[in-house]
N, CA, C and O atoms as a DFTB+ gen file, in Angstrom:
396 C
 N C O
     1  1       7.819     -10.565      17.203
     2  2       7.907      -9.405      16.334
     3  2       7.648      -9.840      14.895
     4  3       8.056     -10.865      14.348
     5  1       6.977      -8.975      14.443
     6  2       6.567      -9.522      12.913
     7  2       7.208      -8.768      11.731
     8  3       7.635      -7.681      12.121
     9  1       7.403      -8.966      10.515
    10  2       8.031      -8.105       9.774
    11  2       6.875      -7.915       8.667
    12  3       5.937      -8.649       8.355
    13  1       7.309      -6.608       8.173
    14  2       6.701      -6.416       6.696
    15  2       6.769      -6.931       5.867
    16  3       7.874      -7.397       5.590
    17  1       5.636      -7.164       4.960
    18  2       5.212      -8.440       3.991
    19  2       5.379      -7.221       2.696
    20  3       5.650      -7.862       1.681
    21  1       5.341      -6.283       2.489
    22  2       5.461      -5.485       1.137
    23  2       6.394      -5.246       0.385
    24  3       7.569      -5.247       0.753
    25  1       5.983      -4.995      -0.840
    26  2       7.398      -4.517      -1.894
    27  2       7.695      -3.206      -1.556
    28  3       6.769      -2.773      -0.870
    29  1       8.176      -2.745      -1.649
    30  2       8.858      -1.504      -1.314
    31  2       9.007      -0.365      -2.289
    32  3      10.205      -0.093      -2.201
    33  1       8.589       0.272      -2.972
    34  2       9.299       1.577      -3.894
    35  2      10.520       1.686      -3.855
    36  3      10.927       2.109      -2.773
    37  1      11.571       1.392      -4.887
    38  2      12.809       2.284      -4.683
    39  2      12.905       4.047      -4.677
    40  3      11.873       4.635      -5.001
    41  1      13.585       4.510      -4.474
    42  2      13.486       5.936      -4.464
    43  2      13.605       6.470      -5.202
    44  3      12.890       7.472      -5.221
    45  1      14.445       6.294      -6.236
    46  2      14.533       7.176      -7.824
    47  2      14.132       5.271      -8.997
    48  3      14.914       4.333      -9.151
    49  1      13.172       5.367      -9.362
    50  2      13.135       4.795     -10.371
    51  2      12.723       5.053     -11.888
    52  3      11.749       5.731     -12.217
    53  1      13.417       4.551     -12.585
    54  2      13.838       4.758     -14.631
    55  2      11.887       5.022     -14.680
    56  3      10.783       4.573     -14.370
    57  1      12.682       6.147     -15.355
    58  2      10.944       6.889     -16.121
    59  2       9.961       5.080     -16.660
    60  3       8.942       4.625     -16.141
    61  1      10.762       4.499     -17.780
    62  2      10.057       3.641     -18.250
    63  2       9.823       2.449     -17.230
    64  3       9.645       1.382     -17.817
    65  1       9.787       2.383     -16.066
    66  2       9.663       1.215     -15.232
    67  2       8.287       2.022     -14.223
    68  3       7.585       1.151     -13.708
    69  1       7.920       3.163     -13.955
    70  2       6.918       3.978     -13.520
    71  2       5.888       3.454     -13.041
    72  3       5.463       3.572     -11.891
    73  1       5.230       2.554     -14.341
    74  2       3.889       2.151     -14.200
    75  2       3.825       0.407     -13.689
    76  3       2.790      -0.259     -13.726
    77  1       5.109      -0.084     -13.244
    78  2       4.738      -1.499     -12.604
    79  2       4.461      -1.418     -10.927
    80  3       4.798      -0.748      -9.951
    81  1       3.553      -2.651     -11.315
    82  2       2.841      -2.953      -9.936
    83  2       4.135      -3.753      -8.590
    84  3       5.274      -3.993      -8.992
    85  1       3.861      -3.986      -7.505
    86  2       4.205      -4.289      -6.835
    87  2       4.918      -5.715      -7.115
    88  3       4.284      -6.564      -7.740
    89  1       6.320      -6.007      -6.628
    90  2       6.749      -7.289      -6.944
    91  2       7.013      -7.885      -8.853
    92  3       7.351      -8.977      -9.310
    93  1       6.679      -6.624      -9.491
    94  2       6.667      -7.143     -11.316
    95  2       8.022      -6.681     -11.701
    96  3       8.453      -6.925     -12.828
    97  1       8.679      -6.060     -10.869
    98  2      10.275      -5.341     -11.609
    99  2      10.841      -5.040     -10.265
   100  3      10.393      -4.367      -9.337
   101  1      12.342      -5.962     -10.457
   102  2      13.242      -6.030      -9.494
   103  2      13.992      -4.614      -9.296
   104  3      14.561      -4.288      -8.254
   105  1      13.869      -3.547     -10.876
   106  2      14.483      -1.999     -10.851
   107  2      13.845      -1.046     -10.575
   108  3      14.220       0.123     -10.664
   109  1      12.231      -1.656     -10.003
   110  2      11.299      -0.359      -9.159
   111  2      10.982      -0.867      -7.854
   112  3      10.798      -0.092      -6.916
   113  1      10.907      -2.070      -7.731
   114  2      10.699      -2.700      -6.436
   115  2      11.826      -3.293      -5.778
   116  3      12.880      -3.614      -6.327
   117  1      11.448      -3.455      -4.189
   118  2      12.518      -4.426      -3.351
   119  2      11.425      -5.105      -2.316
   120  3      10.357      -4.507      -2.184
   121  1      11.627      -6.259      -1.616
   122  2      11.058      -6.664      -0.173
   123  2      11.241      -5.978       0.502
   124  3      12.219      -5.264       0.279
   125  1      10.374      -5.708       1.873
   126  2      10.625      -4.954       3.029
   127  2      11.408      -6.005       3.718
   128  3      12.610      -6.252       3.610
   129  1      10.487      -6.588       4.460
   130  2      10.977      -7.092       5.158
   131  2      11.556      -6.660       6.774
   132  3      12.114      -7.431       7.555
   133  1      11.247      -5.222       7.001
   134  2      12.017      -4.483       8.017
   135  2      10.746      -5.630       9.686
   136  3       9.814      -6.430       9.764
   137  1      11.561      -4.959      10.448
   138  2      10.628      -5.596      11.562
   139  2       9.618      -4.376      11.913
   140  3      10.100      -3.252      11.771
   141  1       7.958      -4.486      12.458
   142  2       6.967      -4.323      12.388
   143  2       6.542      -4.354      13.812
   144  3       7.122      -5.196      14.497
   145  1       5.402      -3.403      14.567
   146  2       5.947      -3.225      15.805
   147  2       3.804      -4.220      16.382
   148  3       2.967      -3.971      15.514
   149  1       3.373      -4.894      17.311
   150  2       2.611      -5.241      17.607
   151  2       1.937      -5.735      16.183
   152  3       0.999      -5.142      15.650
   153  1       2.584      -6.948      15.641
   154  2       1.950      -7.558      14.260
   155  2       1.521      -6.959      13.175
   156  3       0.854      -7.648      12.404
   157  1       1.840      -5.219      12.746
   158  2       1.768      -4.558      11.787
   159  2       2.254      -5.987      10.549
   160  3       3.113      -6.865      10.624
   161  1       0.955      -5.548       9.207
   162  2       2.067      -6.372       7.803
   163  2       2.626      -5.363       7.299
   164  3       3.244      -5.604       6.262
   165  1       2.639      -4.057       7.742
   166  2       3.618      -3.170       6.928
   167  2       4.341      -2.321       8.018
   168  3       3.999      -2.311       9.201
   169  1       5.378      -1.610       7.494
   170  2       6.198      -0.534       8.271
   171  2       5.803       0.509       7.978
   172  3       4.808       0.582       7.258
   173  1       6.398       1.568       8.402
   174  2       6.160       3.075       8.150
   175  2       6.166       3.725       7.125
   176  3       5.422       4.612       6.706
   177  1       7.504       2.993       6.525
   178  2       8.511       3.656       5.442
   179  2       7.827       3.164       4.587
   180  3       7.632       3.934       3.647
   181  1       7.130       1.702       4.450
   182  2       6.494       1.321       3.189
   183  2       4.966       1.905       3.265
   184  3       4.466       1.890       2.140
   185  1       4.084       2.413       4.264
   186  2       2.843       3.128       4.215
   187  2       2.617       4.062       3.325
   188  3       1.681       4.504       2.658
   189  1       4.349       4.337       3.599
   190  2       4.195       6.019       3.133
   191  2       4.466       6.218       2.048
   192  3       3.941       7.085       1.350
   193  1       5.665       5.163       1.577
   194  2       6.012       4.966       0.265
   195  2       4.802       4.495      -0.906
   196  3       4.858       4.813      -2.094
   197  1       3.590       3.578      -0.211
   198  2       2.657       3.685      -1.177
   199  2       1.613       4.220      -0.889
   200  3       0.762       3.711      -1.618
   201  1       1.313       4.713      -0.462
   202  2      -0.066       5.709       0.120
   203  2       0.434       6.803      -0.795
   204  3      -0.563       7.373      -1.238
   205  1       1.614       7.386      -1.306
   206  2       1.948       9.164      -2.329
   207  2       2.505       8.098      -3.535
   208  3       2.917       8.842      -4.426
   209  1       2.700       6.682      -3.958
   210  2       3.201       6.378      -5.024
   211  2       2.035       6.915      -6.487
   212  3       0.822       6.719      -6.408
   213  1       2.529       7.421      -7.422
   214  2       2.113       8.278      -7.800
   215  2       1.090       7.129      -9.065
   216  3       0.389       7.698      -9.902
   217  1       1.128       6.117      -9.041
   218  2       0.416       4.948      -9.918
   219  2      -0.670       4.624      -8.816
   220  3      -0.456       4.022      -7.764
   221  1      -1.649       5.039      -9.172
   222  2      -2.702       4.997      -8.461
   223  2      -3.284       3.389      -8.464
   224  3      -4.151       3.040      -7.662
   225  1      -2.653       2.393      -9.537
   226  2      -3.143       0.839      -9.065
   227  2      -2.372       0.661      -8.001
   228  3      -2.631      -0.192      -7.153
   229  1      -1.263       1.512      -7.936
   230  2      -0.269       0.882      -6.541
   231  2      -1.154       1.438      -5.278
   232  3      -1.088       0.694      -4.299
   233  1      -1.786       2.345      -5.150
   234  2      -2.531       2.837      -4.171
   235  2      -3.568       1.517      -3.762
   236  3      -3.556       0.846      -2.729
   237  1      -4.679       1.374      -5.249
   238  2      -5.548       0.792      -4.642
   239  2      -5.376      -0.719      -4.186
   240  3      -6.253      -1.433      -3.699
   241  1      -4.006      -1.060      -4.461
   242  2      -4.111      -2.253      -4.208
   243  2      -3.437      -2.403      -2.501
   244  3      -3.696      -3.315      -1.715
   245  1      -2.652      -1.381      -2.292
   246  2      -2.879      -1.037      -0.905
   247  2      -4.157      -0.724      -0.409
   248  3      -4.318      -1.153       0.733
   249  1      -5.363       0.030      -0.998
   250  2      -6.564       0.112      -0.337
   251  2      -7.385      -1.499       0.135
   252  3      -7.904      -2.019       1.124
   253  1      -7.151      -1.739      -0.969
   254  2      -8.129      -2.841      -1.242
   255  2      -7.435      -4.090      -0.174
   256  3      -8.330      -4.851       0.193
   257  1      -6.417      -4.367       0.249
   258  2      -5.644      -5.157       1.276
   259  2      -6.324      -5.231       2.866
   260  3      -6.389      -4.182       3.506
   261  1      -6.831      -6.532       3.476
   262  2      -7.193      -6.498       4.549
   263  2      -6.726      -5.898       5.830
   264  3      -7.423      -5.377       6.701
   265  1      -5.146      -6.089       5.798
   266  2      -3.592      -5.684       6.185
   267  2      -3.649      -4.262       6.481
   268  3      -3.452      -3.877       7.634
   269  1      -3.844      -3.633       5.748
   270  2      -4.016      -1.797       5.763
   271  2      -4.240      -1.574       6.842
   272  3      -4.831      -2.532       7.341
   273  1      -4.032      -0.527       7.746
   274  2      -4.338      -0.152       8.818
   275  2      -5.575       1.093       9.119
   276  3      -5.409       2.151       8.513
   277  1      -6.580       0.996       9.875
   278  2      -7.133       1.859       9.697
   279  2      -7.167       3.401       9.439
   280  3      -8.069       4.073       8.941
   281  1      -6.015       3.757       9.883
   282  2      -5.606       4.878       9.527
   283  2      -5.125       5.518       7.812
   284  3      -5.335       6.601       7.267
   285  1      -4.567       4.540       7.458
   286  2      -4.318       4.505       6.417
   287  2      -5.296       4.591       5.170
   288  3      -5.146       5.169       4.094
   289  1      -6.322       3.848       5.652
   290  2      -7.518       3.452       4.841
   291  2      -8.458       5.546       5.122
   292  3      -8.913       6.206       4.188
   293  1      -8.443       5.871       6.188
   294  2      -9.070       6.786       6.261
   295  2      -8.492       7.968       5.119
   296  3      -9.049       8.808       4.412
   297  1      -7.550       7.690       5.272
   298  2      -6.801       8.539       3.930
   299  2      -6.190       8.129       2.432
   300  3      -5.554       8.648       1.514
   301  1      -6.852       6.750       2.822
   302  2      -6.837       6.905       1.201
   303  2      -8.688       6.816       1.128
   304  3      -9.136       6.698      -0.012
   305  1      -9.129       6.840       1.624
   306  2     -10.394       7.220       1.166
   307  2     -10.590       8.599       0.817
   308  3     -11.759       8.821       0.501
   309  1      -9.580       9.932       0.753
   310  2      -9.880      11.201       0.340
   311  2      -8.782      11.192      -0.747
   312  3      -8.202      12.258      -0.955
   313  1      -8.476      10.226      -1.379
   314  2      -7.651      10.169      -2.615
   315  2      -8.195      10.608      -3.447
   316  3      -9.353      10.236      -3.639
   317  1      -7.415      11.884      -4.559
   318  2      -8.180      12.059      -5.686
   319  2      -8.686      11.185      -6.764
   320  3      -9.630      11.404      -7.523
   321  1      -7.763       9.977      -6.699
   322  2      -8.195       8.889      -7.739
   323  2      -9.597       8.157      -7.207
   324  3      -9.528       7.404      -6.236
   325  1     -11.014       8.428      -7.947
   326  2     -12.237       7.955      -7.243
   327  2     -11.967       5.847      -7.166
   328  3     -12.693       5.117      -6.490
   329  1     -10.987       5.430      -7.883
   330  2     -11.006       3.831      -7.812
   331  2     -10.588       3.756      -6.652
   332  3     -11.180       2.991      -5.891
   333  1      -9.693       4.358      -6.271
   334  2      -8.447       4.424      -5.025
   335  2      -9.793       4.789      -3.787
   336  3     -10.026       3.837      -3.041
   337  1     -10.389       5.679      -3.621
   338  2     -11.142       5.889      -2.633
   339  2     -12.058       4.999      -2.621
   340  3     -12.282       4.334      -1.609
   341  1     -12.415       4.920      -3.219
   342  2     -14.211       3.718      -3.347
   343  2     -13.118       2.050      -2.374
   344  3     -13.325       1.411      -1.343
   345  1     -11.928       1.999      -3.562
   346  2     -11.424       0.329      -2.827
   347  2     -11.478       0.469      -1.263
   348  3     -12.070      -0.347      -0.557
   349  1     -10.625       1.876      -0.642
   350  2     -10.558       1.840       0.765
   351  2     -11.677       1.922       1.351
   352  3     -11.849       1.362       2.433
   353  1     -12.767       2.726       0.668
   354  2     -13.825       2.664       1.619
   355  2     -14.668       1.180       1.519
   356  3     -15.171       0.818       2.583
   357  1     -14.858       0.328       0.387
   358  2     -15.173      -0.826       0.287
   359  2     -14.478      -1.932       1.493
   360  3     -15.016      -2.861       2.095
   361  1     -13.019      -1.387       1.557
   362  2     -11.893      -2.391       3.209
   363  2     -12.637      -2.017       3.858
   364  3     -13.385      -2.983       4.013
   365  1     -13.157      -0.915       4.623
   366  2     -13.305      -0.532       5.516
   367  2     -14.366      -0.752       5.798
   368  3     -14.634      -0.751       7.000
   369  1     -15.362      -1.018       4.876
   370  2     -16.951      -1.329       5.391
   371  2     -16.699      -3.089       5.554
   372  3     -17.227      -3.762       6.439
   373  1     -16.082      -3.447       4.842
   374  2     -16.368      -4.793       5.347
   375  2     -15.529      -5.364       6.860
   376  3     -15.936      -6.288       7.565
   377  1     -14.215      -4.494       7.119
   378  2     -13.746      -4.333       8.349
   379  2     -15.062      -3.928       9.382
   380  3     -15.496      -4.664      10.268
   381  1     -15.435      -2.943       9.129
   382  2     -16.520      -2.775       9.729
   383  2     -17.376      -3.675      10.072
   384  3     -17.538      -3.968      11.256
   385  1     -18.159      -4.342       8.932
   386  2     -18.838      -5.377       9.032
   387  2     -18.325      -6.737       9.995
   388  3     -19.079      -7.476      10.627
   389  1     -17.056      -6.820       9.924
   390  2     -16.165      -8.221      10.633
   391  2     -16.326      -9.548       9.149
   392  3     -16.527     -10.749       9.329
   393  1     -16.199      -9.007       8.072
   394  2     -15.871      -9.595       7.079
   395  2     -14.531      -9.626       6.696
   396  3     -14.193     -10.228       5.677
């Protein structure tokens, strides 16, 4: 069984802490760490938590991750942020490719 490799969103975090990235602030972020079902690197709770996090570098740097699951990638490719869509569709072609 494998566990999740991601930082996590806390659920209410301080207006001025908003705009940090993953792992940069111990008062917006935490480890997952939860267990992960057939070698997933992420869980549910953290998909979901950054797939709607509202800092769109937090999106693309979930897009842009080999890790992502295809599903995931299919929807952030209809993200309104065009960086956020272009990164997932860029994973996905090279998934595609076997790059």
């Amino acid at each position: 069984m494998s566990r999740c490799h991601s930082w996590r969103p806390l659920e209410v975090v301080p207006e001025q802490h908003a705009h940090h990235l993953p792992g940069e602030c111990r008062k917006c972020w935490k480890p997952c760490f939860r267990k992960t079902d057939d070698g997933a690197a992420y869980c549910d709770t953290c998909l979901e938590r950054l797939t709607q996090h509202p800092f769109g570098l937090v999106r693309t740097a979930l897009a842009a991750d080999a890790a992502t699951p295809d599903d995931t990638l299919d929807f952030l490719m209809t993200d309104h942020d065009p960086g956020v869509a272009k990164a997932a569709e860029r994973t996905y072609m090279r998934r595609m490719q076997g790059l």
